mmCIF file of C-alpha atoms in Angstrom:
data_model
loop_
_atom_site.group_PDB
_atom_site.id
_atom_site.type_symbol
_atom_site.label_atom_id
_atom_site.label_comp_id
_atom_site.label_asym_id
_atom_site.label_seq_id
_atom_site.Cartn_x
_atom_site.Cartn_y
_atom_site.Cartn_z
ATOM 1 C CA UNK C 1 -28.249 14.403 11.378
ATOM 2 C CA UNK C 2 -28.329 15.397 7.718
ATOM 3 C CA UNK C 3 -26.318 18.687 8.397
ATOM 4 C CA UNK C 4 -23.639 16.348 10.249
ATOM 5 C CA UNK C 5 -23.545 14.090 7.290
ATOM 6 C CA UNK C 6 -23.356 16.739 4.610
ATOM 7 C CA UNK C 7 -20.509 18.172 6.390
ATOM 8 C CA UNK C 8 -18.943 14.591 6.496
ATOM 9 C CA UNK C 9 -19.609 14.374 2.810
ATOM 10 C CA UNK C 10 -18.246 17.679 2.046
ATOM 11 C CA UNK C 11 -15.005 17.096 3.980
ATOM 12 C CA UNK C 12 -14.528 13.759 2.426
ATOM 13 C CA UNK C 13 -15.110 15.491 -1.175
ATOM 14 C CA UNK C 14 -12.185 17.989 -0.223
ATOM 15 C CA UNK C 15 -9.984 15.352 0.699
ATOM 16 C CA UNK C 16 -10.878 12.900 -1.800
ATOM 17 C CA UNK C 17 -9.651 10.063 -0.262
ATOM 18 C CA UNK C 18 -8.410 8.208 2.847
ATOM 19 C CA UNK C 19 -4.899 6.813 2.719
ATOM 20 C CA UNK C 20 -4.165 3.021 4.188
ATOM 21 C CA UNK C 21 -1.353 3.188 6.221
ATOM 22 C CA UNK C 22 0.105 -0.268 7.391
ATOM 23 C CA UNK C 23 3.078 -1.950 8.985
ATOM 24 C CA UNK C 24 4.606 -5.150 9.925
ATOM 25 C CA UNK C 25 7.675 -5.532 11.864
ATOM 26 C CA UNK C 26 9.869 -7.516 13.813
ATOM 27 C CA UNK C 27 13.086 -8.298 15.546
ATOM 28 C CA UNK C 28 16.177 -9.435 13.671
ATOM 29 C CA UNK C 29 17.539 -12.743 14.428
ATOM 30 C CA UNK C 30 21.436 -13.473 14.070
ATOM 31 C CA UNK C 31 22.045 -15.995 11.429
ATOM 32 C CA UNK C 32 25.940 -16.378 12.155
ATOM 33 C CA UNK C 33 27.275 -15.904 15.534
ATOM 34 C CA UNK C 34 30.334 -14.316 13.928
ATOM 35 C CA UNK C 35 28.349 -11.664 12.265
ATOM 36 C CA UNK C 36 26.398 -9.547 15.069
ATOM 37 C CA UNK C 37 23.152 -8.041 14.283
ATOM 38 C CA UNK C 38 20.362 -6.744 16.095
ATOM 39 C CA UNK C 39 17.343 -4.064 16.119
ATOM 40 C CA UNK C 40 14.151 -4.131 14.905
ATOM 41 C CA UNK C 41 12.473 -3.666 11.371
ATOM 42 C CA UNK C 42 9.464 -3.104 9.254
ATOM 43 C CA UNK C 43 7.663 -3.110 6.266
ATOM 44 C CA UNK C 44 5.225 -0.211 5.726
ATOM 45 C CA UNK C 45 2.955 0.539 3.133
ATOM 46 C CA UNK C 46 0.876 3.603 2.251
ATOM 47 C CA UNK C 47 -1.954 3.167 -0.153
ATOM 48 C CA UNK C 48 -1.433 5.678 -3.101
ATOM 49 C CA UNK C 49 2.220 6.002 -1.820
ATOM 50 C CA UNK C 50 5.747 4.362 -0.980
ATOM 51 C CA UNK C 51 6.293 1.036 0.189
ATOM 52 C CA UNK C 52 9.506 0.801 2.294
ATOM 53 C CA UNK C 53 11.533 -1.691 4.577
ATOM 54 C CA UNK C 54 12.748 0.565 7.620
ATOM 55 C CA UNK C 55 15.397 -0.637 10.047
ATOM 56 C CA UNK C 56 14.797 1.516 13.240
ATOM 57 C CA UNK C 57 17.163 3.670 15.050
ATOM 58 C CA UNK C 58 18.020 0.765 17.466
ATOM 59 C CA UNK C 59 19.495 -1.325 14.168
ATOM 60 C CA UNK C 60 23.266 -2.659 14.454
ATOM 61 C CA UNK C 61 25.060 -4.962 12.578
ATOM 62 C CA UNK C 62 28.750 -4.918 11.118
ATOM 63 C CA UNK C 63 30.078 -4.485 7.618
ATOM 64 C CA UNK C 64 30.756 -7.363 5.288
ATOM 65 C CA UNK C 65 31.564 -7.735 1.760
ATOM 66 C CA UNK C 66 28.732 -6.269 -0.168
ATOM 67 C CA UNK C 67 25.617 -6.682 2.212
ATOM 68 C CA UNK C 68 22.060 -6.498 0.447
ATOM 69 C CA UNK C 69 18.697 -6.147 1.798
ATOM 70 C CA UNK C 70 15.774 -8.387 0.449
ATOM 71 C CA UNK C 71 12.095 -9.132 0.987
ATOM 72 C CA UNK C 72 11.511 -12.771 1.129
ATOM 73 C CA UNK C 73 9.009 -15.378 1.385
ATOM 74 C CA UNK C 74 11.438 -17.654 3.387
ATOM 75 C CA UNK C 75 14.006 -16.794 5.824
ATOM 76 C CA UNK C 76 16.671 -18.025 3.554
ATOM 77 C CA UNK C 77 16.750 -16.264 -0.152
ATOM 78 C CA UNK C 78 18.549 -19.263 -1.544
ATOM 79 C CA UNK C 79 15.854 -21.826 -0.400
ATOM 80 C CA UNK C 80 13.116 -22.687 -3.285
ATOM 81 C CA UNK C 81 9.944 -20.609 -3.441
ATOM 82 C CA UNK C 82 12.061 -17.744 -1.233
ATOM 83 C CA UNK C 83 11.383 -15.527 -4.668
ATOM 84 C CA UNK C 84 13.532 -12.436 -3.064
ATOM 85 C CA UNK C 85 13.295 -9.083 -3.950
ATOM 86 C CA UNK C 86 16.122 -6.975 -3.487
ATOM 87 C CA UNK C 87 15.351 -3.543 -2.146
ATOM 88 C CA UNK C 88 18.750 -2.107 -1.747
ATOM 89 C CA UNK C 89 20.229 -0.236 -4.776
ATOM 90 C CA UNK C 90 23.612 -0.656 -3.673
ATOM 91 C CA UNK C 91 26.085 -2.222 -0.917
ATOM 92 C CA UNK C 92 25.005 -1.290 2.629
ATOM 93 C CA UNK C 93 27.610 1.496 3.589
ATOM 94 C CA UNK C 94 29.060 1.506 7.233
ATOM 95 C CA UNK C 95 28.777 4.416 9.713
ATOM 96 C CA UNK C 96 32.395 5.275 8.127
ATOM 97 C CA UNK C 97 30.479 5.874 4.984
ATOM 98 C CA UNK C 98 32.184 3.311 3.299
ATOM 99 C CA UNK C 99 31.995 -0.526 2.597
ATOM 100 C CA UNK C 100 34.826 -1.614 4.389
ATOM 101 C CA UNK C 101 36.778 -2.713 6.350
ATOM 102 C CA UNK C 102 34.787 -5.810 7.216
ATOM 103 C CA UNK C 103 33.367 -5.778 10.627
ATOM 104 C CA UNK C 104 33.147 -2.215 11.074
ATOM 105 C CA UNK C 105 29.628 -1.093 12.413
ATOM 106 C CA UNK C 106 26.826 -0.091 10.608
ATOM 107 C CA UNK C 107 24.020 1.411 12.940
ATOM 108 C CA UNK C 108 21.068 3.494 12.634
ATOM 109 C CA UNK C 109 17.578 4.182 10.906
ATOM 110 C CA UNK C 110 17.621 3.061 7.171
ATOM 111 C CA UNK C 111 14.664 3.393 4.713
ATOM 112 C CA UNK C 112 14.835 1.591 1.503
ATOM 113 C CA UNK C 113 11.778 1.743 -1.055
ATOM 114 C CA UNK C 114 10.498 -0.877 -3.046
ATOM 115 C CA UNK C 115 11.031 -0.295 -6.636
ATOM 116 C CA UNK C 116 7.517 -0.403 -8.018
ATOM 117 C CA UNK C 117 8.832 -0.080 -11.696
ATOM 118 C CA UNK C 118 10.743 -3.116 -11.355
ATOM 119 C CA UNK C 119 8.457 -5.189 -9.399
ATOM 120 C CA UNK C 120 5.157 -3.931 -10.523
ATOM 121 C CA UNK C 121 3.123 -6.921 -9.375
ATOM 122 C CA UNK C 122 4.286 -8.354 -6.341
ATOM 123 C CA UNK C 123 1.678 -9.238 -3.789
ATOM 124 C CA UNK C 124 3.810 -7.757 -0.347
ATOM 125 C CA UNK C 125 0.965 -9.909 1.815
ATOM 126 C CA UNK C 126 2.887 -13.046 0.803
ATOM 127 C CA UNK C 127 6.772 -11.527 1.867
ATOM 128 C CA UNK C 128 6.979 -12.545 5.238
ATOM 129 C CA UNK C 129 10.649 -11.799 5.794
ATOM 130 C CA UNK C 130 13.378 -9.059 5.787
ATOM 131 C CA UNK C 131 16.844 -10.805 5.028
ATOM 132 C CA UNK C 132 20.481 -9.109 4.953
ATOM 133 C CA UNK C 133 22.570 -10.992 2.828
ATOM 134 C CA UNK C 134 26.231 -10.936 2.272
ATOM 135 C CA UNK C 135 26.662 -11.275 -1.711
ATOM 136 C CA UNK C 136 30.596 -11.475 -1.417
ATOM 137 C CA UNK C 137 30.701 -14.864 0.777
ATOM 138 C CA UNK C 138 26.809 -15.918 -0.055
ATOM 139 C CA UNK C 139 26.113 -15.803 3.609
ATOM 140 C CA UNK C 140 23.182 -14.798 5.659
ATOM 141 C CA UNK C 141 23.795 -12.137 7.961
ATOM 142 C CA UNK C 142 20.209 -11.884 9.872
ATOM 143 C CA UNK C 143 16.797 -11.816 9.311
ATOM 144 C CA UNK C 144 13.439 -10.667 10.389
ATOM 145 C CA UNK C 145 10.202 -12.565 10.790
ATOM 146 C CA UNK C 146 7.573 -10.259 9.845
ATOM 147 C CA UNK C 147 4.343 -9.937 12.059
ATOM 148 C CA UNK C 148 0.783 -9.288 11.253
ATOM 149 C CA UNK C 149 -0.167 -6.134 9.571
ATOM 150 C CA UNK C 150 -0.569 -3.490 12.175
ATOM 151 C CA UNK C 151 -2.504 -0.030 11.120
ATOM 152 C CA UNK C 152 -5.936 1.607 10.588
ATOM 153 C CA UNK C 153 -6.650 0.687 7.029
ATOM 154 C CA UNK C 154 -4.825 -2.488 5.900
ATOM 155 C CA UNK C 155 -7.178 -3.830 3.288
ATOM 156 C CA UNK C 156 -4.274 -4.346 0.705
ATOM 157 C CA UNK C 157 -0.471 -5.161 0.504
ATOM 158 C CA UNK C 158 0.187 -5.062 -3.364
ATOM 159 C CA UNK C 159 3.008 -2.977 -4.575
ATOM 160 C CA UNK C 160 0.996 -1.911 -7.543
ATOM 161 C CA UNK C 161 -2.486 -1.101 -5.984
ATOM 162 C CA UNK C 162 -4.200 1.947 -7.299
ATOM 163 C CA UNK C 163 -6.014 4.254 -5.027
ATOM 164 C CA UNK C 164 -9.788 4.066 -4.849
ATOM 165 C CA UNK C 165 -10.043 7.499 -6.666
ATOM 166 C CA UNK C 166 -7.729 6.539 -9.569
ATOM 167 C CA UNK C 167 -9.705 2.860 -10.088
ATOM 168 C CA UNK C 168 -12.956 4.025 -9.950
ATOM 169 C CA UNK C 169 -14.332 6.506 -12.918
ATOM 170 C CA UNK C 170 -17.684 8.143 -12.750
ATOM 171 C CA UNK C 171 -19.038 9.269 -16.477
ATOM 172 C CA UNK C 172 -20.479 10.867 -17.919
ATOM 173 C CA UNK C 173 -19.907 14.098 -15.868
ATOM 174 C CA UNK C 174 -22.158 16.281 -16.367
ATOM 175 C CA UNK C 175 -24.968 13.640 -16.769
ATOM 176 C CA UNK C 176 -28.330 13.737 -18.231
ATOM 177 C CA UNK C 177 -30.435 10.698 -17.428
ATOM 178 C CA UNK C 178 -28.519 8.182 -16.217
ATOM 179 C CA UNK C 179 -24.369 7.641 -15.437
ATOM 180 C CA UNK C 180 -22.073 4.539 -14.992
ATOM 181 C CA UNK C 181 -19.540 3.788 -12.950
ATOM 182 C CA UNK C 182 -16.582 1.705 -13.778
ATOM 183 C CA UNK C 183 -14.502 -0.085 -11.303
ATOM 184 C CA UNK C 184 -11.318 -1.051 -13.033
ATOM 185 C CA UNK C 185 -10.212 -3.253 -10.170
ATOM 186 C CA UNK C 186 -13.482 -4.934 -9.341
ATOM 187 C CA UNK C 187 -12.695 -4.700 -5.810
ATOM 188 C CA UNK C 188 -15.864 -4.750 -3.663
ATOM 189 C CA UNK C 189 -17.732 -1.458 -4.510
ATOM 190 C CA UNK C 190 -20.428 0.270 -2.261
ATOM 191 C CA UNK C 191 -22.033 3.238 -3.755
ATOM 192 C CA UNK C 192 -24.257 5.886 -2.310
ATOM 193 C CA UNK C 193 -25.366 9.129 -3.912
ATOM 194 C CA UNK C 194 -26.483 12.117 -1.967
ATOM 195 C CA UNK C 195 -28.190 15.527 -2.831
ATOM 196 C CA UNK C 196 -26.357 18.801 -1.653
ATOM 197 C CA UNK C 197 -28.821 18.971 1.351
ATOM 198 C CA UNK C 198 -27.525 15.305 2.402
ATOM 199 C CA UNK C 199 -30.524 13.360 1.317
ATOM 200 C CA UNK C 200 -29.655 9.787 0.372
ATOM 201 C CA UNK C 201 -31.352 9.670 -3.188
ATOM 202 C CA UNK C 202 -29.753 6.455 -4.482
ATOM 203 C CA UNK C 203 -27.735 3.220 -2.983
ATOM 204 C CA UNK C 204 -26.807 0.111 -4.194
ATOM 205 C CA UNK C 205 -25.255 -2.787 -2.339
ATOM 206 C CA UNK C 206 -21.229 -3.812 -2.617
ATOM 207 C CA UNK C 207 -20.578 -5.517 -5.826
ATOM 208 C CA UNK C 208 -17.602 -6.426 -7.809
ATOM 209 C CA UNK C 209 -19.033 -5.805 -11.195
ATOM 210 C CA UNK C 210 -16.620 -3.830 -13.709
ATOM 211 C CA UNK C 211 -19.545 -1.563 -14.690
ATOM 212 C CA UNK C 212 -22.761 -0.217 -12.798
ATOM 213 C CA UNK C 213 -25.643 1.951 -14.403
ATOM 214 C CA UNK C 214 -27.662 4.477 -12.429
ATOM 215 C CA UNK C 215 -30.681 6.306 -13.458
ATOM 216 C CA UNK C 216 -30.971 9.988 -12.572
ATOM 217 C CA UNK C 217 -34.386 10.267 -14.459
ATOM 218 C CA UNK C 218 -36.256 11.274 -11.282
ATOM 219 C CA UNK C 219 -33.726 13.493 -9.899
ATOM 220 C CA UNK C 220 -33.852 17.443 -10.467
ATOM 221 C CA UNK C 221 -30.876 19.127 -12.152
ATOM 222 C CA UNK C 222 -28.231 19.860 -10.036
ATOM 223 C CA UNK C 223 -25.042 18.718 -7.907
ATOM 224 C CA UNK C 224 -24.831 15.648 -6.005
ATOM 225 C CA UNK C 225 -22.188 13.678 -3.991
ATOM 226 C CA UNK C 226 -21.293 9.928 -5.165
ATOM 227 C CA UNK C 227 -19.633 8.449 -2.222
ATOM 228 C CA UNK C 228 -17.815 5.016 -3.106
ATOM 229 C CA UNK C 229 -16.344 2.578 -0.283
ATOM 230 C CA UNK C 230 -13.958 -0.166 -0.956
ATOM 231 C CA UNK C 231 -11.635 -2.265 1.205
ATOM 232 C CA UNK C 232 -11.478 0.448 4.046
ATOM 233 C CA UNK C 233 -11.047 3.636 1.544
ATOM 234 C CA UNK C 234 -13.591 5.982 0.637
ATOM 235 C CA UNK C 235 -13.893 8.617 -1.923
ATOM 236 C CA UNK C 236 -16.540 11.333 -2.767
ATOM 237 C CA UNK C 237 -16.988 12.507 -6.169
ATOM 238 C CA UNK C 238 -19.051 15.378 -7.386
ATOM 239 C CA UNK C 239 -21.840 14.613 -10.278
ATOM 240 C CA UNK C 240 -23.711 17.361 -11.938
ATOM 241 C CA UNK C 241 -26.953 16.213 -13.666
ATOM 242 C CA UNK C 242 -27.988 18.841 -16.432
#
């Protein structure tokens, strides 16, 4: 059992962290009978990575006067409280590589990354719609009602979240008789410490405190593995006691 645990801890140490992968998706709803639109789209999220709006390969619509893509809290970006976020950096191009003529086809998979510099403090969990808007005539082409989060590790949906490895610090390292863990994000954090043989020597219940101190006075000098768990993320850091 200890051997298995040690292998798992060492593997976790080598990988450093488990990235969360999540998605919310839905089908396009045509808003105006004059402008066809269909297909599926999703909002995808990877902890420590990109946050993207993706149109699937079955996407199809027609060209307009400056089509733009938004994330919105409501299906109408002009409604009070919609708080739209534009995810395009320019007009949608048609299959001909142009923005004209009007009603020429736009088809196929497209990916739009959310600009984390422009929108550094946005909670993606509050945005339930993808909207295509024709800016030239202020007309909504269509929208997607995003469904529930789907993925193995979907604890967070903020644009600016830090990975667990970035937001938690173990110091001093090397340490003498004590060390501290700084939990800058103050997410619920559980701590377990193992010696190199896989024996658990210290454990703490999950806590949101910003700083925790741990005594090493009763432990021998050597290498220890500090396992940190928070919001479906896990990271193992090496700690040396002098």
